[in-house]
Short mmCIF file of C-alpha atoms in Angstrom, two decimals:
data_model
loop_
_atom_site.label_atom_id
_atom_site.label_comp_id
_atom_site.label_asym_id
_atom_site.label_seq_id
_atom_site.Cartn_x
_atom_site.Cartn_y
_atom_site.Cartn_z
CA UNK A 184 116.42 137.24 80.76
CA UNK A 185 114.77 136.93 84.21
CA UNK A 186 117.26 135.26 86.39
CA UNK A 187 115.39 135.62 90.01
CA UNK A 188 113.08 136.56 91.98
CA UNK A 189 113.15 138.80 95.16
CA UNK A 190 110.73 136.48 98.11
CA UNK A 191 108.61 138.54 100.18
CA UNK A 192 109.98 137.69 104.06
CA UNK A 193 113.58 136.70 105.05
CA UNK A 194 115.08 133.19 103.73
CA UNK A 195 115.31 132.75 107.85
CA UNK A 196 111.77 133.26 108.70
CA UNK A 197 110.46 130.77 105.46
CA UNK A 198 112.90 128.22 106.87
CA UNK A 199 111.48 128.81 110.46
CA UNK A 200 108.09 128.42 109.12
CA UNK A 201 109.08 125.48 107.09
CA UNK A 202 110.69 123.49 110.24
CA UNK A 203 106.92 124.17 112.09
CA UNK A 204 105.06 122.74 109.28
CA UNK A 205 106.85 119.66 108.86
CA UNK A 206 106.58 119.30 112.54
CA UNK A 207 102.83 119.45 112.42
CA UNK A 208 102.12 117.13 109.50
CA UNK A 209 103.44 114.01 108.22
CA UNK A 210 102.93 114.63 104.35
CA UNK A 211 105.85 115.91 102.61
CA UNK A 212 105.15 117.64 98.95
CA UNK A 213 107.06 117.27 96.36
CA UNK A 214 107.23 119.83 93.77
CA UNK A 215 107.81 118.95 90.66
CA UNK A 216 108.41 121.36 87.35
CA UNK A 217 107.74 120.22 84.02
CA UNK A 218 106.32 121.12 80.91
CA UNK A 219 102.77 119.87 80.87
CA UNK A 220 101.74 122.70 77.78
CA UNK A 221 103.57 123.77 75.03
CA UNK A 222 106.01 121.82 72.76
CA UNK A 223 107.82 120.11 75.32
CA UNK A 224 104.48 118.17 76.76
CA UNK A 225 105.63 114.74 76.59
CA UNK A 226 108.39 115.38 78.61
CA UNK A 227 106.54 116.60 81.14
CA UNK A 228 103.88 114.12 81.31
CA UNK A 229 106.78 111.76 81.60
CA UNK A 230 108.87 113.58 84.24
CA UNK A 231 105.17 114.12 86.48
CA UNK A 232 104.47 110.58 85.97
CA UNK A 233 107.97 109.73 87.31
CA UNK A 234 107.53 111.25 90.48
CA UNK A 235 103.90 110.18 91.12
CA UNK A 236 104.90 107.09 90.38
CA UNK A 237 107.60 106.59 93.30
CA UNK A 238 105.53 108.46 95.48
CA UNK A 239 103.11 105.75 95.01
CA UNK A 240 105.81 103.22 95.72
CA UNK A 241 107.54 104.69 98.69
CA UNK A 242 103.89 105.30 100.72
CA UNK A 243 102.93 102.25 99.86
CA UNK A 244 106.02 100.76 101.70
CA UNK A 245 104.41 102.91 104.75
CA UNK A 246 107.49 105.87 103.95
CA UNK A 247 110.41 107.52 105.08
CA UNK A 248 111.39 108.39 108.62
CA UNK A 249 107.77 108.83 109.50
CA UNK A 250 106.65 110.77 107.14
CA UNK A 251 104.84 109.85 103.56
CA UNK A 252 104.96 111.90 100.60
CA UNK A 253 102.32 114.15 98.08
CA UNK A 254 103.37 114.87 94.45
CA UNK A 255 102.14 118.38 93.21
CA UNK A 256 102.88 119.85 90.30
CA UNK A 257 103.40 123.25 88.53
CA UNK A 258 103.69 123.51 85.05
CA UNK A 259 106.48 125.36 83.07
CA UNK A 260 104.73 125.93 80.04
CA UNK A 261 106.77 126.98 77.18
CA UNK A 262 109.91 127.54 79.74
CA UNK A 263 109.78 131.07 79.06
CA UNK A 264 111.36 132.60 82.18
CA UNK A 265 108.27 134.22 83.61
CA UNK A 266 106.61 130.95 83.70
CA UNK A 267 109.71 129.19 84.98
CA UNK A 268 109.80 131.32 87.78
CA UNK A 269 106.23 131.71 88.45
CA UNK A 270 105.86 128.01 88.98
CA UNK A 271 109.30 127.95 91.46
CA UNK A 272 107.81 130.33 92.94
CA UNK A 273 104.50 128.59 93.78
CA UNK A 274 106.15 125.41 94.73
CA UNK A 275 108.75 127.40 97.19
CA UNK A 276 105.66 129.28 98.83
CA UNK A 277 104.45 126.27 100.02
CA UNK A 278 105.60 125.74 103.79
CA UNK A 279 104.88 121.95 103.25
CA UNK A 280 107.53 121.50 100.05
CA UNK A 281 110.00 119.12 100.79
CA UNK A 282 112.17 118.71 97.87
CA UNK A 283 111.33 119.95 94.06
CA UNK A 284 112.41 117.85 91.42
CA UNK A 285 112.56 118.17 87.77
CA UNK A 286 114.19 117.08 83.97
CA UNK A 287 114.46 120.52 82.83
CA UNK A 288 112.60 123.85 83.47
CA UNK A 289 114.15 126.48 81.80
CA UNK A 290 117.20 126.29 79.11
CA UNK A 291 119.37 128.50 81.27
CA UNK A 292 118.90 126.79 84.43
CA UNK A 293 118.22 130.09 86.45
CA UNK A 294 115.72 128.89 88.99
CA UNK A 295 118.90 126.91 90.47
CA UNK A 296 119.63 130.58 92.35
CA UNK A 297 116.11 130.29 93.56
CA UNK A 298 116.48 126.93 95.05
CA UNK A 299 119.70 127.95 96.64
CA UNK A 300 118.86 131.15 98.09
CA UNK A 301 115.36 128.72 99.92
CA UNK A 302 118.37 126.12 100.84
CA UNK A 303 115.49 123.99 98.78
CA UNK A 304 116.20 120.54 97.69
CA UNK A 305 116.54 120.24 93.76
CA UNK A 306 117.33 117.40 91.48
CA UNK A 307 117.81 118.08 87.45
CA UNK A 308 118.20 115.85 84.74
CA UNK A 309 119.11 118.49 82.02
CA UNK A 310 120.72 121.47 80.53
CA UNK A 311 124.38 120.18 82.72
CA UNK A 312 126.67 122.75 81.09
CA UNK A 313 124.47 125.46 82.52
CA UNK A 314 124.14 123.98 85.80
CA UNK A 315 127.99 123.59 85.70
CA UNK A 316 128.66 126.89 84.64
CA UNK A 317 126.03 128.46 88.07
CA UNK A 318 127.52 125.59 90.69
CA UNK A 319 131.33 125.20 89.90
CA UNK A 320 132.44 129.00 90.81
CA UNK A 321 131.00 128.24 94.80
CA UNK A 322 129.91 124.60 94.84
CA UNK A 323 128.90 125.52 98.99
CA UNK A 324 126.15 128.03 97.55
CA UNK A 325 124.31 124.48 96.07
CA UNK A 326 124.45 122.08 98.80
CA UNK A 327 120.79 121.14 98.27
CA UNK A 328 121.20 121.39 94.29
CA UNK A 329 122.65 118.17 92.25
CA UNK A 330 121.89 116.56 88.45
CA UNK A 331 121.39 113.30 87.93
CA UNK A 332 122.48 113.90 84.25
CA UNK A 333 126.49 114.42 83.49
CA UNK A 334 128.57 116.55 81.85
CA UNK A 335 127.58 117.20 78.04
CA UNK A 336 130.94 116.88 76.94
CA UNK A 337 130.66 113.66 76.04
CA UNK A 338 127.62 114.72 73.20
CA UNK A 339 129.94 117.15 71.67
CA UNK A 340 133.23 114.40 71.25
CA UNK A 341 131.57 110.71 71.85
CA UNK A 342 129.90 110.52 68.06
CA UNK A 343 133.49 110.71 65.98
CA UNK A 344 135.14 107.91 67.14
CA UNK A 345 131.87 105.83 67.62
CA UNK A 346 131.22 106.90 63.82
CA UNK A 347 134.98 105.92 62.94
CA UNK A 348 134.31 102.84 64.58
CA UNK A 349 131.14 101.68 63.09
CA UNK A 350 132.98 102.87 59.48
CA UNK A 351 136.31 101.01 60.15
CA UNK A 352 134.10 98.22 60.97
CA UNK A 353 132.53 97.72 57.59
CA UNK A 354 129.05 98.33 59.30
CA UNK A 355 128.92 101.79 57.82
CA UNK A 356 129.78 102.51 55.05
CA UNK A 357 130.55 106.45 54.06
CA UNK A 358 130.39 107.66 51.23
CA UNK A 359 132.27 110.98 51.89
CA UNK A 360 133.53 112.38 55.30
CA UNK A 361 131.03 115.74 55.09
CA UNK A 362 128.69 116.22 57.87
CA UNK A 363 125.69 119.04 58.19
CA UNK A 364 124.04 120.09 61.46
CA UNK A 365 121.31 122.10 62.38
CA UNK A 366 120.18 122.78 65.27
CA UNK A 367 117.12 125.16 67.15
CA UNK A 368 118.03 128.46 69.30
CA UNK A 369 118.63 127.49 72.86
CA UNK A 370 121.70 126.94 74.97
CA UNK A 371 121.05 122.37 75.22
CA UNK A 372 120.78 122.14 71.09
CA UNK A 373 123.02 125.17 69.78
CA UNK A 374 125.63 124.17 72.35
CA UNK A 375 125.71 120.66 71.52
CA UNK A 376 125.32 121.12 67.90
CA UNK A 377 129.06 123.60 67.61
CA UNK A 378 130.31 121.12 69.72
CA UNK A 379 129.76 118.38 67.26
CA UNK A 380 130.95 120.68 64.33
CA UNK A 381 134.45 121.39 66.36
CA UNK A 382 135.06 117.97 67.00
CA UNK A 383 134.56 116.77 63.65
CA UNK A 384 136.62 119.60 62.19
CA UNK A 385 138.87 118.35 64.61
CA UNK A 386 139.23 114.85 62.95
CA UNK A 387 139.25 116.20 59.47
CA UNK A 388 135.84 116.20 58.60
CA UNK A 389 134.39 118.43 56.84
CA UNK A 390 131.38 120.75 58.10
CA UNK A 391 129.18 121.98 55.23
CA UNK A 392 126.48 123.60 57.42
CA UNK A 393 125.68 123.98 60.60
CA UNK A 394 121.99 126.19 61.01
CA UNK A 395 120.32 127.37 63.52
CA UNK A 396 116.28 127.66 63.23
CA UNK A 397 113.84 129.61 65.64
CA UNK A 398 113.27 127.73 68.92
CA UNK A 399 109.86 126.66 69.04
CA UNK A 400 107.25 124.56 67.03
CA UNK A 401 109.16 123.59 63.57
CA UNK A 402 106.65 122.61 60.91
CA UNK A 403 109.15 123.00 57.72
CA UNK A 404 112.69 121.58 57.48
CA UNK A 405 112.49 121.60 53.83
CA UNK A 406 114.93 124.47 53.41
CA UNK A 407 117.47 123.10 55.33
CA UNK A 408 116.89 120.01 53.35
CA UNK A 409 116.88 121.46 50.16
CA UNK A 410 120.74 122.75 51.05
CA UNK A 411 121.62 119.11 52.28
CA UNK A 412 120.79 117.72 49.13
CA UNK A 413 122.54 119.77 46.73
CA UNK A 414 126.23 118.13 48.65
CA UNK A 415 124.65 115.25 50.28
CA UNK A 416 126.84 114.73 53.67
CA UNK A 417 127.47 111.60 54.80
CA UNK A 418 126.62 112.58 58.34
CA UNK A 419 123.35 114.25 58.70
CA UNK A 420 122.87 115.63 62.65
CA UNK A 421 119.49 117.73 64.15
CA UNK A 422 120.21 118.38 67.98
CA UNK A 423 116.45 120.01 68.09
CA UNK A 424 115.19 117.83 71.28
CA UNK A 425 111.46 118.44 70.45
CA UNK A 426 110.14 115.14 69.48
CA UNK A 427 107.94 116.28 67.38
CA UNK A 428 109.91 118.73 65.57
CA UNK A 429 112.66 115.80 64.86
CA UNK A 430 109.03 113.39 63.85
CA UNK A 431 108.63 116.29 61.22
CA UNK A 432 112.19 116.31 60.34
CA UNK A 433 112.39 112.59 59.65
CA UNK A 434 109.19 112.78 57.28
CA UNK A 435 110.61 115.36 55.66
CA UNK A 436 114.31 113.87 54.71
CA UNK A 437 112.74 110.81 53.80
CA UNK A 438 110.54 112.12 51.12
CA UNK A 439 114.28 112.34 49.50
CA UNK A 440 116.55 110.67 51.48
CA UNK A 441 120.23 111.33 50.66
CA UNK A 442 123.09 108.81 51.42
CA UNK A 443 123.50 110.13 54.47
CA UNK A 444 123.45 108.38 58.16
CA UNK A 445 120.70 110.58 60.38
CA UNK A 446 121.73 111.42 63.95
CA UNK A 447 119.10 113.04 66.21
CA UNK A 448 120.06 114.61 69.41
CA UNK A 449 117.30 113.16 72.04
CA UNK A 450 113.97 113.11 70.86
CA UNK A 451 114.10 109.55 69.19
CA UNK A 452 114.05 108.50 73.06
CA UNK A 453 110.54 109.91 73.83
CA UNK A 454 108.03 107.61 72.81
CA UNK A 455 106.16 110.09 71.18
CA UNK A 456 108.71 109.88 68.80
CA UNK A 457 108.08 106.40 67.54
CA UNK A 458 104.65 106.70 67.58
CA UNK A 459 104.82 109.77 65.22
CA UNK A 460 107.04 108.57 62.36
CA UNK A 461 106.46 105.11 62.49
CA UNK A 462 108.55 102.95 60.15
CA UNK A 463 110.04 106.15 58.76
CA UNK A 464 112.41 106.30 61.56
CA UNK A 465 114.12 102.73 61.63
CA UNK A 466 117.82 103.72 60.70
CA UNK A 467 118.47 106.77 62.60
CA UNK A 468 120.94 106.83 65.45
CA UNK A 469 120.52 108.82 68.90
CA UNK A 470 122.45 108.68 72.21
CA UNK A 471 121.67 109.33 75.46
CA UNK A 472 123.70 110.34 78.73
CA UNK A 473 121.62 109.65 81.95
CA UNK A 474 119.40 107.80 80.58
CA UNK A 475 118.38 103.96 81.98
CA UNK A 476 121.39 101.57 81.31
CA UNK A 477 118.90 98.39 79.93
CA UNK A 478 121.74 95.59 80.42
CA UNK A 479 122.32 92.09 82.00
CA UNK A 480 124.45 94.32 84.24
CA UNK A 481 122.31 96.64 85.42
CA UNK A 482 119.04 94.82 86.42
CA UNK A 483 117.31 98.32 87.95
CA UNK A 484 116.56 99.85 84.93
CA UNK A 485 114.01 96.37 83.27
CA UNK A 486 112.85 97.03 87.36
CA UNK A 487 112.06 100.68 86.74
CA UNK A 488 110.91 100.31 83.25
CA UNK A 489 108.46 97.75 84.27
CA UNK A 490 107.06 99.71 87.18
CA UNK A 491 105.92 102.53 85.25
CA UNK A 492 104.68 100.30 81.99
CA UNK A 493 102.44 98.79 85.00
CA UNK A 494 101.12 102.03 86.21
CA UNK A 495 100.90 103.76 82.83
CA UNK A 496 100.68 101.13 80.06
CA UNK A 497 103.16 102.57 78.11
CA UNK A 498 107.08 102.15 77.97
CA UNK A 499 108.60 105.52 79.37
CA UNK A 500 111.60 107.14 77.22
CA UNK A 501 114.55 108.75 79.78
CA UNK A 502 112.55 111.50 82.14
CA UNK A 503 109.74 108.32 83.36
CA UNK A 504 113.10 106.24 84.66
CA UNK A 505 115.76 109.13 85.96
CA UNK A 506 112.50 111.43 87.43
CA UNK A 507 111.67 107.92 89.88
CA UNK A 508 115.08 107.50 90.51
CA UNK A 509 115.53 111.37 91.77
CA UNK A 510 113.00 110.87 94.29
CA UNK A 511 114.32 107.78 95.42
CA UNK A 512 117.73 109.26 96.41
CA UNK A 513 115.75 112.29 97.99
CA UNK A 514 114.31 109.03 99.79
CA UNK A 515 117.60 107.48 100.76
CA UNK A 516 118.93 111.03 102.26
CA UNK A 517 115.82 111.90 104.14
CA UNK A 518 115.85 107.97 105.91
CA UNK A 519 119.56 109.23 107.07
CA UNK A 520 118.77 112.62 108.34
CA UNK A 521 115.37 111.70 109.44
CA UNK A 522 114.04 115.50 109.53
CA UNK A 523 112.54 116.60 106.21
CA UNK A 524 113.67 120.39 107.51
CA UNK A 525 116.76 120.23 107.41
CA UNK A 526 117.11 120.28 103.84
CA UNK A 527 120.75 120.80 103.99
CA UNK A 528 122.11 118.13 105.98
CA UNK A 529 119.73 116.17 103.20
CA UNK A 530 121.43 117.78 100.36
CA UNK A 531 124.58 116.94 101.82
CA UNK A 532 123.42 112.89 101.99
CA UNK A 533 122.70 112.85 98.54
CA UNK A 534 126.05 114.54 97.55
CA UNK A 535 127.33 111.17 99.27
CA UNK A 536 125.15 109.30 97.36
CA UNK A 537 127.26 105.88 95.54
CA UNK A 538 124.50 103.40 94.36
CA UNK A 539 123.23 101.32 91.20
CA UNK A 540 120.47 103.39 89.61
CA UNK A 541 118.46 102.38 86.37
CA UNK A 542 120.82 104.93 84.85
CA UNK A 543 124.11 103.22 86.23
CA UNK A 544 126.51 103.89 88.89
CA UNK A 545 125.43 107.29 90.32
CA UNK A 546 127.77 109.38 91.97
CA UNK A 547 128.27 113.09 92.25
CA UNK A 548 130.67 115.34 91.53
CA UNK A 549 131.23 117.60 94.45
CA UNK A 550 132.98 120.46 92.16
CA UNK A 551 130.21 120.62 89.67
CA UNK A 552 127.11 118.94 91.18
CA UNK A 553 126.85 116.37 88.02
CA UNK A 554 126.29 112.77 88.02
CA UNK A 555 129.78 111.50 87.27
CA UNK A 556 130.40 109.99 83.71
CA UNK A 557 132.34 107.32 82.20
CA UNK A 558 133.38 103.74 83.07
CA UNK A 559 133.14 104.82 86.73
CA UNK A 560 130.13 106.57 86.14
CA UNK A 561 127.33 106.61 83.87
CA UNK A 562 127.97 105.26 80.34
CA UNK A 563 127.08 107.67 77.36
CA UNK A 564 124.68 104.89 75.35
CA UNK A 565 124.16 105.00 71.72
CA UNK A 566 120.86 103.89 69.91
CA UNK A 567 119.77 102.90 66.70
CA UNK A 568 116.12 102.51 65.99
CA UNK A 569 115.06 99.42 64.01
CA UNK A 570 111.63 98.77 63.80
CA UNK A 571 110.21 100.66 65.75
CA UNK A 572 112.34 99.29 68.62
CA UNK A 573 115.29 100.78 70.27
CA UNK A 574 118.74 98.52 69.92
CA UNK A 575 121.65 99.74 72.08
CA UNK A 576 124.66 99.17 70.13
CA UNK A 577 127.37 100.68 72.18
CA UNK A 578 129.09 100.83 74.45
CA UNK A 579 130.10 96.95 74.10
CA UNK A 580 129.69 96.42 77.63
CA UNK A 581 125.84 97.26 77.97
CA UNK A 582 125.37 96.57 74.11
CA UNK A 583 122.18 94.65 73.15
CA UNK A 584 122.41 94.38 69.51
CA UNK A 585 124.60 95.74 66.60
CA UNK A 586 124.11 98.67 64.18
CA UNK A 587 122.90 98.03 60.56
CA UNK A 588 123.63 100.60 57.88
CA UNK A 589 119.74 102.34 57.11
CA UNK A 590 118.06 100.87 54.13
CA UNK A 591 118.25 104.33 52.35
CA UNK A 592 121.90 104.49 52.12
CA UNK A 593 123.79 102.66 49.06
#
């Protein structure tokens, strides 16, 4: 796989260049990278929509150190490396580029080289093992680089004991302790999905499959299916994030539903989701890490949320919320270093950064460049949909409802 690109002219002379356009304009672009074709396209309408959205909000507000702000966009397509790195590339060629900002462009994460090697601001919201695994052998390489998501360790352990829970409970009630997985060919859902499997192995369970389809569109689950229900699990788990692969999925185990509680990874939080399988999904059970904290206690996310249902008419899932809130620490950082060229000394104010976002406390880790996690941190948040609305059930300190065993399970 392509992992960079070689720049025509010296990092030196782009940054030289870069200083004299920002001191002949006041517009700062903002790049943004998303998927606005292919089978991610919800996300990227979302993540687009995010940004252009606080753009909106900070000129309005006349803003930041002198300077207001133009949202332009390059589209990743399929995240296929060539594309991935023809649309960095676009974005970085532009003297005028300020910051980039993005949920996820490729699976890998590569383009995070590229953004270092242009000291180019760049704020992620996915794919946090990879951008671990590029940052944490020379976190000074990435001073411009940081996630707003967290580790993913929490996806592969937080489901047993919040499963154990809910069983020991009496609110779930299981009829075996078997649990099948599948998941689709890329690092975020393969990764997640063993992790899963080890940790329930781990706690006794037993795993009775754990597949792995083609990455891509996923018409047909019914072999997988088939499989589940000749040993019907009590634990049924798809870490495919495409929403409408998972829509497809849910049809499809609920022309036979087994006695089995269904756990997608992600894609129940896009609202494409919802609007594709209807009252087919109430039951199912997602979580989220980074995603807006919607609690008495944190007040920013209803602000968020309501902002873009204003501008767009439509509730956003998680890229809408943590996509505004990216550009609004970008924001905070450039109002202390005042100069949008020194993109370093701004990277540096947003590795500082300690303040209430719609996704919780956000802080950074300096080793890693993640958005801490935990009590002191952001909260991994578990969902249940019930109809057709989202009820966040744990932790108990953001929780706005309790879980109800699906309809389809004795």
């Amino acid at each position: 796989m392509l992992t960079r690109r070689i720049f025509m002219g010296a990092v030196s002379v782009l940054a030289l260049a870069a200083s004299t356009a920002f001191a002949s304009a006041d517009v700062i672009k903002l790049g943004i990278l998303a998927p606005l074709t292919g089978p991610a396209a919800a996300d990227g309408q979302e993540v687009a929509n995010g940004v252009k959205l606080a753009v909106e909000d900070l000129n309005k507000a006349g803003g930041v150190a002198g300077h207001t702000f133009e949202a332009v966009v390059a589209d990743v397509g399929d995240a296929s490396a060539d594309k991935v790195a023809t649309a960095a590339e676009r974005l970085l060629g532009d003297q005028a580029t300020g910051a980039i900002f993005t949920g996820y462009a490729s699976t890998s994460n590569f383009e995070i080289d590229m953004m270092a090697e242009q000291d180019m601001i760049y704020l992620v919201s996915g794919n946090s093992q990879q951008t671990k695994d590029i940052v944490s052998p020379d976190p000074s390489r990435f001073t411009t680089v940081w996630s707003l998501t967290p580790s993913y360790d929490a996806y592969n352990t937080e489901i047993v004991p919040v499963i154990d829970e809910l069983a020991a409970s009496g609110k779930l009630k299981l009829p075996n302790k078997k649990v099948a997985l599948v998941a689709s060919d890329n690092p975020y859902s393969k990764g997640i999905a063993n992790g899963m499997a080890e940790a329930f192995k781990a706690a006794g369970w037993e795993v009775t499959q754990n597949d792995l389809l083609p990455f891509g569109e996923i018409n047909d689950w019914r072999g997988f299916l088939a499989k589940v229900r000749q040993d019907p699990p009590a634990l049924l788990i798809n870490t495919d994030y495409v929403s409408a692969n998972a829509a497809t999925f849910m049809r499809q185990f609920m022309e036979n539903p087994t006695n089995s509680l269904v756990f997608i990874q992600y894609a129940p939080s896009v609202p494409e989701f919802l609007e594709l399988t209807k009252e087919k999904s109430s039951g199912i059970v997602y979580n989220a890490l980074g995603g807006p904290v919607r609690a008495t206690s944190n007040p920013r996310a209803d602000e968020v949320i309501g902002k873009y249902k204003t501008a767009y008419n439509v509730e956003p899932g998680s890229y809408g919320v943590m996509l505004y809130e990216q550009v609004m620490l970008y924001a905070d950082a450039l109002a202390k270093v005042g100069d949008p060229a020194k993109r370093k000394e701004i990277g540096a104010e947003i590795g500082k950064a300690d303040k209430q976002t719609a996704m919780g406390r956000t802080r950074f880790d300096p080793a890693t460049h993640l958005a801490v996690q935990g009590k002191d941190g952001m909260p991994i948040q578990f969902y249940q949909i019930q109809d057709g609305k989202r009820v966040l059930f744990y932790p108990k300190d953001y929780a706005g409802g309790e879980f109800k065993q699906p309809v389809w399970m004795k």
